[in-house]
Amino acid sequence: MSNALRIARGRFGRVALLDMDRPLVRHAHPHCHVLLKVEGADTQFSVRDRLVPLTDESAVLINTWEPHAYAHDHTRPKTVILALYIEQQWLAHFRPNWAASQAPDFFASCVGSITPKIRWHARTLAEAMVQEPNNARVHEVLLGELMIAVFERFADWRSMPHSIRGLASRSILDFRIRKAVELMKASPGEIADLDLLATDVGLSRAHFFRLFETSMGVTPRVFLNVQRLERAVTAVADGKESFAVIGDQLGFSVPAHFSRFFHDHAGSSPSIFRSVSRLSSQDFETPR
């Protein structure tokens, strides 16, 4: 059974130390996402339609909103994975151009060969999370050092990745898709039927699904599940409500369905996620 060993959360986003032996469904994140193996068996992820290795020698690099899944091989033993979900604003404090980490092509490739320095930083952060789960200040310093090592190797942060013309063209969004996005963000638990949502914004089902994926880079279902997951992560880690109540608020009428959704997307049961999240302090400072 896959579960979280430790969770750290703060202004940087979150870091999850996951002990994995079951697949994760196809999903996406509104974060720059980096996956590093800490120990155990070599494994693999599916990024868009490409199978890429996660090993002692390679990292998996996933751009914002890039669909991916954990493709676990059931014949292999568990893998301990350090999963980084990093916020754009936090990264900009290190390098101004790292604000571009939300660009869909920030990482040119979804897999890269890591250096001994990156491997050492990943192991050091993982050990600190296990040994000192409430030492928020140390975690953030170590995470910053790891991100510098990763980005200096894999991201072209020295130059602006987009022209003003390119940025302007990408910002144009069909008003009907914009309305659907706003509805999903505002109340993801109330969107029970995507066909009905298409009708509500004035599109046929086929046109809505095609236009949404072209505009947003992910399907409406994946986008909606991202909104549900991010709210679920906050509610599970910080809230006092039962998981049945949280699930109901997010549109899951059966508690078991919410638990399965959470495990299939976050790599941990809600109960373990809440338990390990509360080992850590939430008082993180922004780097200067």
Short mmCIF file of C-alpha atoms in Angstrom, two decimals:
data_model
loop_
_atom_site.label_atom_id
_atom_site.label_comp_id
_atom_site.label_asym_id
_atom_site.label_seq_id
_atom_site.Cartn_x
_atom_site.Cartn_y
_atom_site.Cartn_z
CA MET A 1 0.00 0.00 0.00
CA SER A 2 1.48 3.35 -1.06
CA ASN A 3 1.56 6.06 1.58
CA ALA A 4 3.25 9.27 2.60
CA LEU A 5 6.21 9.01 4.95
CA ARG A 6 6.43 12.76 5.46
CA ILE A 7 4.77 15.90 4.09
CA ALA A 8 6.16 19.42 4.24
CA ARG A 9 3.99 22.36 3.22
CA GLY A 10 4.57 26.09 3.09
CA ARG A 11 4.83 29.09 0.81
CA PHE A 12 7.05 27.03 -1.48
CA GLY A 13 4.18 24.60 -2.16
CA ARG A 14 4.65 21.13 -0.78
CA VAL A 15 7.14 18.29 -0.65
CA ALA A 16 5.96 14.72 -0.23
CA LEU A 17 8.16 11.77 0.70
CA LEU A 18 6.16 8.86 -0.71
CA ASP A 19 6.64 5.11 -0.31
CA MET A 20 5.08 3.85 -3.54
CA ASP A 21 3.94 0.43 -4.70
CA ARG A 22 0.73 1.20 -6.60
CA PRO A 23 -0.02 3.28 -9.70
CA LEU A 24 -1.36 6.82 -9.70
CA VAL A 25 -4.02 7.80 -12.21
CA ARG A 26 -3.38 10.29 -14.99
CA HIS A 27 -3.44 13.74 -13.39
CA ALA A 28 -1.75 17.15 -13.43
CA HIS A 29 -0.65 19.90 -11.03
CA PRO A 30 -0.70 23.70 -11.08
CA HIS A 31 2.94 23.56 -9.93
CA CYS A 32 6.39 22.95 -11.29
CA HIS A 33 6.76 19.25 -10.40
CA VAL A 34 10.01 17.32 -9.90
CA LEU A 35 10.32 13.65 -8.92
CA LEU A 36 13.49 12.16 -7.46
CA LYS A 37 14.17 8.62 -6.34
CA VAL A 38 15.48 8.35 -2.76
CA GLU A 39 15.77 4.58 -2.38
CA GLY A 40 14.23 1.28 -3.44
CA ALA A 41 13.54 -0.08 -6.90
CA ASP A 42 13.95 1.85 -10.13
CA THR A 43 10.57 2.81 -11.48
CA GLN A 44 8.85 4.87 -14.18
CA PHE A 45 6.28 7.56 -14.90
CA SER A 46 4.11 8.20 -17.92
CA VAL A 47 4.39 11.87 -18.95
CA ARG A 48 1.82 12.73 -21.60
CA ASP A 49 2.28 9.64 -23.77
CA ARG A 50 5.92 8.88 -23.00
CA LEU A 51 7.21 6.36 -20.45
CA VAL A 52 10.25 7.80 -18.64
CA PRO A 53 12.52 6.24 -15.98
CA LEU A 54 12.94 7.36 -12.39
CA THR A 55 16.23 5.90 -11.15
CA ASP A 56 19.34 6.70 -9.12
CA GLU A 57 20.64 8.39 -12.27
CA SER A 58 17.55 10.18 -13.60
CA ALA A 59 14.88 12.63 -12.45
CA VAL A 60 11.38 13.08 -13.86
CA LEU A 61 10.62 16.72 -14.72
CA ILE A 62 7.00 17.73 -15.22
CA ASN A 63 5.85 21.14 -16.37
CA THR A 64 2.83 22.93 -14.99
CA TRP A 65 -0.44 21.26 -16.09
CA GLU A 66 1.42 18.47 -17.88
CA PRO A 67 -0.61 15.23 -17.64
CA HIS A 68 1.27 12.35 -16.06
CA ALA A 69 0.75 9.11 -14.13
CA TYR A 70 2.80 6.79 -11.97
CA ALA A 71 3.25 3.58 -13.97
CA HIS A 72 4.22 1.19 -11.18
CA ASP A 73 5.39 -2.28 -12.14
CA HIS A 74 3.69 -4.64 -9.66
CA THR A 75 6.56 -7.13 -9.97
CA ARG A 76 8.98 -4.63 -8.43
CA PRO A 77 9.30 -3.69 -4.74
CA LYS A 78 8.47 -0.26 -3.34
CA THR A 79 10.22 2.96 -4.29
CA VAL A 80 10.70 5.93 -1.96
CA ILE A 81 10.09 9.06 -4.04
CA LEU A 82 10.71 12.70 -3.17
CA ALA A 83 7.93 14.59 -4.96
CA LEU A 84 8.27 18.37 -5.21
CA TYR A 85 5.26 20.60 -6.00
CA ILE A 86 6.81 24.07 -6.15
CA GLU A 87 5.08 27.47 -6.29
CA GLN A 88 6.16 30.01 -8.90
CA GLN A 89 6.22 32.96 -6.48
CA TRP A 90 8.60 31.21 -4.09
CA LEU A 91 10.99 30.30 -6.88
CA ALA A 92 11.15 33.90 -8.10
CA HIS A 93 12.93 34.87 -4.86
CA PHE A 94 15.93 32.80 -5.98
CA ARG A 95 16.07 33.86 -9.63
CA PRO A 96 13.63 36.38 -11.20
CA ASN A 97 13.41 34.27 -14.35
CA TRP A 98 12.27 31.27 -12.34
CA ALA A 99 8.87 32.93 -12.29
CA ALA A 100 8.68 31.34 -15.74
CA SER A 101 8.41 27.92 -14.06
CA GLN A 102 4.69 27.98 -14.88
CA ALA A 103 5.47 28.03 -18.60
CA PRO A 104 4.48 24.82 -20.42
CA ASP A 105 8.02 24.40 -21.77
CA PHE A 106 10.08 25.41 -18.72
CA PHE A 107 11.65 21.95 -18.73
CA ALA A 108 12.70 21.08 -22.27
CA SER A 109 12.58 17.35 -21.48
CA CYS A 110 10.50 15.29 -19.05
CA VAL A 111 13.54 13.27 -17.93
CA GLY A 112 17.12 14.23 -17.18
CA SER A 113 20.35 12.71 -15.91
CA ILE A 114 21.05 13.91 -12.37
CA THR A 115 24.40 14.81 -10.85
CA PRO A 116 25.85 13.46 -7.59
CA LYS A 117 25.15 16.93 -6.15
CA ILE A 118 21.42 16.67 -6.92
CA ARG A 119 21.30 13.14 -5.53
CA TRP A 120 23.02 14.29 -2.33
CA HIS A 121 20.66 17.27 -1.88
CA ALA A 122 17.60 15.05 -2.41
CA ARG A 123 18.82 12.49 0.12
CA THR A 124 19.71 15.20 2.64
CA LEU A 125 16.26 16.79 2.39
CA ALA A 126 14.54 13.40 2.71
CA GLU A 127 16.58 12.53 5.80
CA ALA A 128 15.83 15.90 7.40
CA MET A 129 12.09 15.45 6.79
CA VAL A 130 12.21 12.05 8.51
CA GLN A 131 14.54 12.89 11.38
CA GLU A 132 13.31 16.43 12.10
CA PRO A 133 9.76 16.60 10.78
CA ASN A 134 8.98 19.88 12.56
CA ASN A 135 12.19 21.72 11.59
CA ALA A 136 10.56 23.91 8.95
CA ARG A 137 13.47 26.31 8.62
CA VAL A 138 15.95 23.55 7.78
CA HIS A 139 13.54 21.95 5.30
CA GLU A 140 13.12 25.20 3.38
CA VAL A 141 16.87 25.87 3.23
CA LEU A 142 17.54 22.34 1.97
CA LEU A 143 14.71 22.57 -0.56
CA GLY A 144 16.11 25.84 -1.87
CA GLU A 145 19.55 24.27 -2.36
CA LEU A 146 17.99 21.31 -4.15
CA MET A 147 15.93 23.51 -6.48
CA ILE A 148 18.98 25.60 -7.40
CA ALA A 149 20.88 22.43 -8.31
CA VAL A 150 17.94 21.03 -10.33
CA PHE A 151 17.12 24.22 -12.22
CA GLU A 152 20.73 25.11 -13.01
CA ARG A 153 20.99 21.71 -14.69
CA PHE A 154 17.60 21.31 -16.36
CA ALA A 155 16.01 24.74 -16.92
CA ASP A 156 17.18 27.51 -19.22
CA TRP A 157 16.64 30.12 -16.51
CA ARG A 158 19.27 32.52 -17.86
CA SER A 159 17.06 33.72 -20.70
CA MET A 160 13.43 34.68 -20.98
CA PRO A 161 11.65 31.68 -22.54
CA HIS A 162 8.90 33.67 -24.26
CA SER A 163 8.50 36.76 -26.36
CA ILE A 164 5.91 39.35 -25.44
CA ARG A 165 3.99 38.35 -28.60
CA GLY A 166 3.99 34.72 -27.48
CA LEU A 167 2.84 35.56 -23.99
CA ALA A 168 0.07 37.78 -25.32
CA SER A 169 -1.25 35.11 -27.67
CA ARG A 170 -1.31 32.49 -24.91
CA SER A 171 -3.30 34.77 -22.63
CA ILE A 172 -6.26 34.86 -25.05
CA LEU A 173 -8.89 32.42 -23.79
CA ASP A 174 -12.32 31.79 -25.24
CA PHE A 175 -14.84 33.45 -22.92
CA ARG A 176 -16.86 30.24 -22.62
CA ILE A 177 -13.81 28.24 -21.54
CA ARG A 178 -12.86 31.05 -19.17
CA LYS A 179 -16.33 30.83 -17.62
CA ALA A 180 -16.02 27.04 -17.23
CA VAL A 181 -12.60 27.43 -15.59
CA GLU A 182 -13.96 30.02 -13.16
CA LEU A 183 -16.87 27.74 -12.22
CA MET A 184 -14.55 24.77 -11.62
CA LYS A 185 -12.20 26.84 -9.49
CA ALA A 186 -15.00 28.44 -7.47
CA SER A 187 -16.98 25.31 -6.61
CA PRO A 188 -15.37 22.08 -7.82
CA GLY A 189 -17.63 19.99 -5.60
CA GLU A 190 -20.72 21.32 -7.33
CA ILE A 191 -19.65 20.27 -10.84
CA ALA A 192 -21.29 16.87 -11.04
CA ASP A 193 -21.75 16.64 -14.80
CA LEU A 194 -19.28 18.01 -17.34
CA ASP A 195 -21.83 17.61 -20.13
CA LEU A 196 -24.13 19.94 -18.20
CA LEU A 197 -21.26 22.37 -17.66
CA ALA A 198 -20.69 22.44 -21.41
CA THR A 199 -24.35 23.32 -21.93
CA ASP A 200 -24.20 25.99 -19.21
CA VAL A 201 -21.35 27.79 -20.96
CA GLY A 202 -23.03 27.54 -24.36
CA LEU A 203 -21.11 24.75 -26.08
CA SER A 204 -21.88 21.28 -27.34
CA ARG A 205 -20.15 18.48 -25.45
CA ALA A 206 -17.73 17.66 -28.29
CA HIS A 207 -16.83 21.30 -28.94
CA PHE A 208 -16.41 22.00 -25.22
CA PHE A 209 -14.04 19.08 -24.61
CA ARG A 210 -12.00 19.83 -27.73
CA LEU A 211 -11.76 23.58 -27.08
CA PHE A 212 -11.02 23.13 -23.38
CA GLU A 213 -8.10 20.76 -23.96
CA THR A 214 -6.71 22.93 -26.75
CA SER A 215 -6.90 26.00 -24.51
CA MET A 216 -5.82 24.55 -21.16
CA GLY A 217 -3.57 21.66 -22.19
CA VAL A 218 -5.59 19.14 -20.15
CA THR A 219 -9.07 17.64 -20.39
CA PRO A 220 -11.94 19.15 -18.37
CA ARG A 221 -11.95 16.07 -16.13
CA VAL A 222 -8.26 16.36 -15.28
CA PHE A 223 -8.64 20.11 -14.63
CA LEU A 224 -11.63 19.55 -12.35
CA ASN A 225 -9.81 16.82 -10.45
CA VAL A 226 -6.86 19.16 -9.90
CA GLN A 227 -9.21 21.68 -8.26
CA ARG A 228 -10.68 18.94 -6.08
CA LEU A 229 -7.28 17.57 -5.12
CA GLU A 230 -5.75 20.91 -4.14
CA ARG A 231 -8.75 21.67 -1.91
CA ALA A 232 -8.63 18.15 -0.52
CA VAL A 233 -4.92 18.46 0.34
CA THR A 234 -5.55 21.66 2.31
CA ALA A 235 -8.65 20.31 4.05
CA VAL A 236 -7.06 16.98 4.95
CA ALA A 237 -3.83 18.53 6.22
CA ASP A 238 -5.20 21.61 8.00
CA GLY A 239 -8.86 20.93 8.72
CA LYS A 240 -10.65 19.12 11.51
CA GLU A 241 -13.56 17.85 9.44
CA SER A 242 -14.01 14.14 8.91
CA PHE A 243 -13.00 12.75 5.55
CA ALA A 244 -16.66 11.99 4.88
CA VAL A 245 -17.50 15.69 5.27
CA ILE A 246 -14.55 16.77 3.11
CA GLY A 247 -15.50 14.28 0.45
CA ASP A 248 -19.12 15.42 0.46
CA GLN A 249 -18.03 19.04 0.04
CA LEU A 250 -15.99 18.02 -2.98
CA GLY A 251 -18.79 16.07 -4.63
CA PHE A 252 -18.15 12.53 -3.36
CA SER A 253 -21.34 11.14 -1.88
CA VAL A 254 -19.62 7.91 -0.78
CA PRO A 255 -16.66 8.34 1.64
CA ALA A 256 -14.81 5.39 0.14
CA HIS A 257 -14.88 7.10 -3.26
CA PHE A 258 -13.17 10.17 -1.81
CA SER A 259 -10.52 8.05 -0.09
CA ARG A 260 -9.79 6.22 -3.34
CA PHE A 261 -9.66 9.50 -5.29
CA PHE A 262 -7.21 10.99 -2.78
CA HIS A 263 -4.98 7.91 -2.76
CA ASP A 264 -5.00 7.63 -6.55
CA HIS A 265 -3.94 11.27 -6.97
CA ALA A 266 -1.81 12.08 -3.90
CA GLY A 267 -0.16 8.69 -3.38
CA SER A 268 -1.38 8.31 0.19
CA SER A 269 -4.51 7.59 2.17
CA PRO A 270 -6.13 10.72 3.68
CA SER A 271 -5.54 9.44 7.21
CA ILE A 272 -1.80 8.93 6.74
CA PHE A 273 -1.51 12.22 4.85
CA ARG A 274 -3.17 14.10 7.74
CA SER A 275 -1.04 12.33 10.32
CA VAL A 276 2.33 13.04 8.69
CA SER A 277 1.35 16.61 7.71
CA ARG A 278 0.78 17.44 11.35
CA LEU A 279 4.27 16.34 12.29
CA SER A 280 5.56 19.43 10.51
CA SER A 281 5.38 23.09 11.47
CA GLN A 282 3.61 25.38 9.03
CA ASP A 283 5.79 28.38 9.84
CA PHE A 284 7.95 28.71 6.73
CA GLU A 285 9.74 31.91 5.84
CA THR A 286 10.21 33.29 2.38
CA PRO A 287 13.87 33.24 1.26
CA ARG A 288 15.61 36.60 1.01
#
